[in-house]
Coordinates of C-alpha atoms and ligand atoms in Angstrom, one line a residue:
M112 CA 17.9 6.9 -0.3
C113 CA 17.0 10.4 -1.3
K114 CA 13.2 11.0 -1.4
R115 CA 13.7 12.9 -4.7
W116 CA 14.8 9.7 -6.5
Q117 CA 12.1 7.5 -5.2
P118 CA 9.4 8.3 -7.8
W119 CA 11.9 7.3 -10.6
L120 CA 12.9 4.2 -8.8
L121 CA 9.3 3.2 -8.0
D122 CA 8.3 3.6 -11.6
K123 CA 11.2 1.4 -12.8
F124 CA 10.2 -1.2 -10.3
N125 CA 6.5 -1.0 -11.2
T126 CA 7.0 -1.5 -14.9
V127 CA 8.1 -5.1 -14.0
Y128 CA 6.1 -5.7 -10.8
E129 CA 2.7 -4.6 -12.1
A130 CA 2.3 -7.5 -14.5
T131 CA 2.6 -9.9 -11.5
V132 CA -0.3 -8.3 -9.6
A133 CA -2.5 -6.8 -12.3
V134 CA -5.2 -9.5 -12.2
R135 CA -5.5 -9.2 -8.4
K136 CA -5.6 -5.4 -8.6
R137 CA -8.4 -5.5 -11.2
T138 CA -10.4 -7.8 -8.9
L139 CA -9.7 -6.0 -5.6
L140 CA -9.8 -2.4 -6.7
G141 CA -12.0 -2.4 -9.8
G142 CA -15.2 -2.9 -7.8
L143 CA -14.7 -0.2 -5.2
R144 CA -17.1 2.7 -5.2
G145 CA -17.7 5.9 -3.3
R146 CA -15.1 7.7 -1.3
L147 CA -11.7 6.0 -1.4
L148 CA -8.7 6.7 0.7
E149 CA -5.3 5.4 -0.5
I150 CA -2.4 5.3 1.9
G151 CA 1.0 5.8 0.3
P152 CA -0.1 5.8 -3.3
G153 CA 3.5 6.6 -4.6
T154 CA 3.4 7.6 -8.2
G155 CA -0.2 6.2 -8.7
A156 CA 0.3 2.7 -9.9
N157 CA -3.3 1.8 -8.7
L158 CA -5.2 4.7 -10.1
K159 CA -5.9 3.1 -13.5
Y160 CA -7.8 0.2 -11.7
Y161 CA -10.4 2.5 -10.0
S162 CA -13.8 3.4 -11.5
P163 CA -13.9 7.0 -12.7
E164 CA -17.0 7.3 -10.5
V165 CA -15.0 7.2 -7.3
E166 CA -13.8 10.2 -5.2
W167 CA -10.2 9.4 -4.4
T168 CA -8.0 10.9 -1.7
G169 CA -4.3 9.9 -1.5
V170 CA -2.2 10.3 1.6
E171 CA 1.4 10.6 0.4
P172 CA 4.1 12.1 2.6
N173 CA 6.8 12.1 -0.1
R174 CA 6.0 15.4 -1.9
F175 CA 8.2 14.4 -4.9
M176 CA 5.4 11.8 -5.7
H177 CA 2.7 14.4 -5.9
A178 CA 3.3 15.6 -9.5
P179 CA 3.4 12.1 -11.1
L180 CA 0.4 11.2 -8.9
L181 CA -1.7 14.1 -10.2
R182 CA -0.7 13.1 -13.8
A183 CA -1.8 9.5 -13.1
A184 CA -5.1 10.7 -11.6
S185 CA -5.8 13.0 -14.5
A186 CA -5.0 10.1 -17.0
A187 CA -7.4 7.9 -15.1
G188 CA -10.1 10.6 -15.1
L189 CA -10.4 10.6 -11.3
R190 CA -11.5 13.3 -9.0
A191 CA -8.4 13.3 -6.8
T192 CA -7.2 15.1 -3.6
I193 CA -3.7 14.6 -2.3
S194 CA -2.6 15.1 1.3
G195 CA 1.1 15.3 2.4
H196 CA 0.4 13.8 5.8
G197 CA 1.6 10.4 7.0
G198 CA -1.0 7.7 7.5
E199 CA -0.3 7.7 11.2
R200 CA -2.4 10.8 11.7
L201 CA -5.1 11.3 9.1
D202 CA -6.7 14.7 8.6
C203 CA -10.1 13.2 7.9
G204 CA -13.3 12.8 9.7
S205 CA -14.3 9.5 11.4
G206 CA -16.4 7.2 9.2
S207 CA -15.9 9.3 6.1
F208 CA -14.6 6.7 3.6
D209 CA -16.2 3.7 2.0
A210 CA -12.9 2.0 1.5
A211 CA -9.2 2.4 2.2
I212 CA -6.4 0.9 0.1
G213 CA -2.7 0.2 0.7
T214 CA -0.3 -1.6 -1.6
L215 CA 3.3 -2.2 -0.7
V216 CA 3.0 0.4 2.0
L217 CA 2.6 -1.1 5.5
C218 CA 6.2 -2.5 5.1
S219 CA 7.6 1.0 5.3
V220 CA 5.3 3.2 7.3
G221 CA 6.8 4.4 10.6
D222 CA 4.1 3.0 12.9
V223 CA 2.0 0.2 11.4
D224 CA -0.4 -0.1 14.3
A225 CA -1.2 3.7 14.3
V226 CA -1.8 3.6 10.5
L227 CA -4.2 0.7 10.8
R228 CA -6.1 2.3 13.7
E229 CA -6.4 5.5 11.7
I230 CA -7.7 3.5 8.7
M231 CA -10.2 1.8 11.0
R232 CA -11.3 5.2 12.4
V233 CA -11.9 6.9 9.0
L234 CA -13.8 4.0 7.5
R235 CA -17.6 3.9 7.7
P236 CA -19.0 0.8 9.4
G237 CA -19.0 -2.0 6.8
G238 CA -16.3 -0.2 4.9
S239 CA -13.2 -2.3 3.8
F240 CA -9.5 -2.0 3.9
V241 CA -8.1 -3.5 0.7
F242 CA -4.4 -4.4 0.7
I243 CA -1.7 -6.1 -1.3
E244 CA 1.5 -6.4 0.7
H245 CA 4.7 -8.3 0.6
V246 CA 5.1 -10.2 3.9
A247 CA 7.5 -12.3 5.9
A248 CA 8.1 -15.8 4.5
P249 CA 7.0 -18.6 6.8
P250 CA 9.4 -19.1 9.8
A251 CA 12.3 -21.5 9.3
T252 CA 12.3 -21.2 5.5
R253 CA 15.3 -20.2 3.4
T254 CA 13.5 -17.1 2.2
R255 CA 12.8 -16.0 5.8
A256 CA 16.5 -16.4 6.6
V257 CA 17.4 -14.4 3.5
Q258 CA 14.9 -11.7 4.5
R259 CA 16.4 -11.5 8.0
V260 CA 20.0 -11.2 6.7
V261 CA 19.3 -8.5 4.1
S262 CA 16.9 -6.5 6.3
P263 CA 19.2 -3.7 7.5
L264 CA 20.7 -3.0 4.1
W265 CA 17.3 -3.4 2.4
G266 CA 15.7 -0.9 4.7
A267 CA 18.4 1.6 4.1
F268 CA 18.0 1.5 0.3
A269 CA 14.2 0.9 0.1
D270 CA 12.8 3.7 2.3
G271 CA 12.8 1.8 5.6
C272 CA 11.0 -1.3 4.0
R273 CA 10.9 -4.3 6.4
P274 CA 11.0 -7.6 4.5
C275 CA 10.4 -9.7 7.7
Q276 CA 7.2 -8.0 8.8
E277 CA 4.2 -10.2 9.6
T278 CA 1.8 -7.7 8.1
G279 CA -1.2 -10.0 7.8
R280 CA -1.1 -10.7 11.6
M281 CA -0.9 -7.0 12.3
I282 CA -3.9 -6.2 10.1
E283 CA -5.8 -9.0 11.8
S284 CA -5.0 -7.7 15.2
V285 CA -6.8 -4.4 14.4
F286 CA -9.6 -5.6 12.0
G287 CA -10.2 -9.2 13.0
P288 CA -10.4 -12.0 10.5
L289 CA -9.2 -11.2 7.0
D290 CA -10.5 -12.4 3.6
A291 CA -7.0 -12.8 2.1
E292 CA -4.9 -15.0 -0.1
S293 CA -1.1 -15.7 0.1
F294 CA 0.8 -15.9 -3.2
L295 CA 4.3 -15.6 -4.5
V296 CA 5.7 -13.1 -7.0
P297 CA 8.9 -13.9 -8.8
F298 CA 11.1 -11.4 -6.9
P299 CA 13.9 -12.1 -4.5
V300 CA 13.3 -11.1 -0.8
I301 CA 9.8 -9.7 -1.3
G302 CA 8.3 -12.7 -3.1
P303 CA 5.8 -13.8 -0.4
H304 CA 2.7 -11.7 -0.7
L305 CA -0.7 -11.3 0.9
A306 CA -3.7 -9.7 -0.8
G307 CA -7.3 -9.3 0.3
S308 CA -9.5 -7.2 2.4
A309 CA -10.6 -6.6 6.0
R310 CA -13.9 -5.1 7.0
K311 CA -14.8 -2.6 9.7
R312 CA -17.5 -4.3 11.7
Ligands
SAM658 C1 6.9 1.1 -2.0 S1 6.0 2.5 -2.2 C2 4.5 1.9 -2.8 C3 3.7 2.9 -3.6 C4 2.4 2.4 -4.1 N1 1.4 2.1 -3.1 C5 2.5 1.3 -5.1 O1 2.0 0.2 -4.8 O2 3.2 1.4 -6.1 C6 5.6 3.0 -0.5 C7 4.9 4.3 -0.4 O3 4.5 4.6 0.9 C8 4.7 5.9 1.3 N2 4.8 6.1 2.7 C9 5.9 5.8 3.5 N3 5.6 6.1 4.8 C10 4.3 6.5 4.8 C11 3.3 6.9 5.9 N4 3.7 6.9 7.1 N5 2.1 7.2 5.5 C12 1.7 7.1 4.2 N6 2.5 6.7 3.2 C13 3.8 6.4 3.5 C14 6.0 6.2 0.5 O4 6.2 7.6 0.4 C15 5.8 5.5 -0.8 O5 5.1 6.3 -1.7

C-alpha cells in the first residue's frame, strides 16, 4: 500500500476506532507530564489527549503523516517536534524522556525488540512506556486461526501489520512485569487488545 494514501486511510479507520478506546486513552495519556516521545503517531490521533503542558516529540518515518500531524499538534496547543526516523534508532539522548507512547504501532515496526530497547534507553529511570496495541488472540481460538490465515494479505495492505504478534510478551521481555489490561474492540482480526504501561526500573 502506497505510503501517500496511509494518512487518509488511517483517518478513516480512526473515525470509527477512536470511540472504542477513547476512555482508556484519556486515562492512560491524560495524566502524562514532562517530555513525551511518541513512536509512530500517524496523523496524531492521540494528541488531543495530552496536557498542553507537555513537550511532545513524534517519531514518524512516513513523511506523508507530518503535515496532518503538525495540524493536530497545533489544534491541541502542543509544543511539538517531529522526527522522520524509525523507532529502531532514535536520535535522542539516553534518559531524556519522562514517558514514551505507542498505539497500534508495535504490530508494524520492522524490529520490535530494537524499538523497545531504544524506548528503554531514552526513558529516564522511573519513566514509563504507555501502550495500546492489538495483539494475537489466545492460542487455539477461532480468532487466532483467522489472524493466522489472513496475516500475509493483511500485512500487504496494512503497512506490514502482524495480527498474530504476541506484543505483550515482547514488551515484558524488555521491561519486566506490565501493568496492563486485555480487552476486545468490535473489529474483525484486530479485536484482541492490550493497554497499559511498563516502567523503566
Ligand atoms: C497503524 S498506524 C498507528 C498510528 C497512530 N499511532 C494511531 O494510533 O493512530 C502505525 C504507524 O506506525 C508508523 N511506523 C511504522 N514503522 C515504524 C517504525 N519503525 N518506527 C516508528 N513508527 C513506525 C507508521 O508510519 C504509522 O504511522
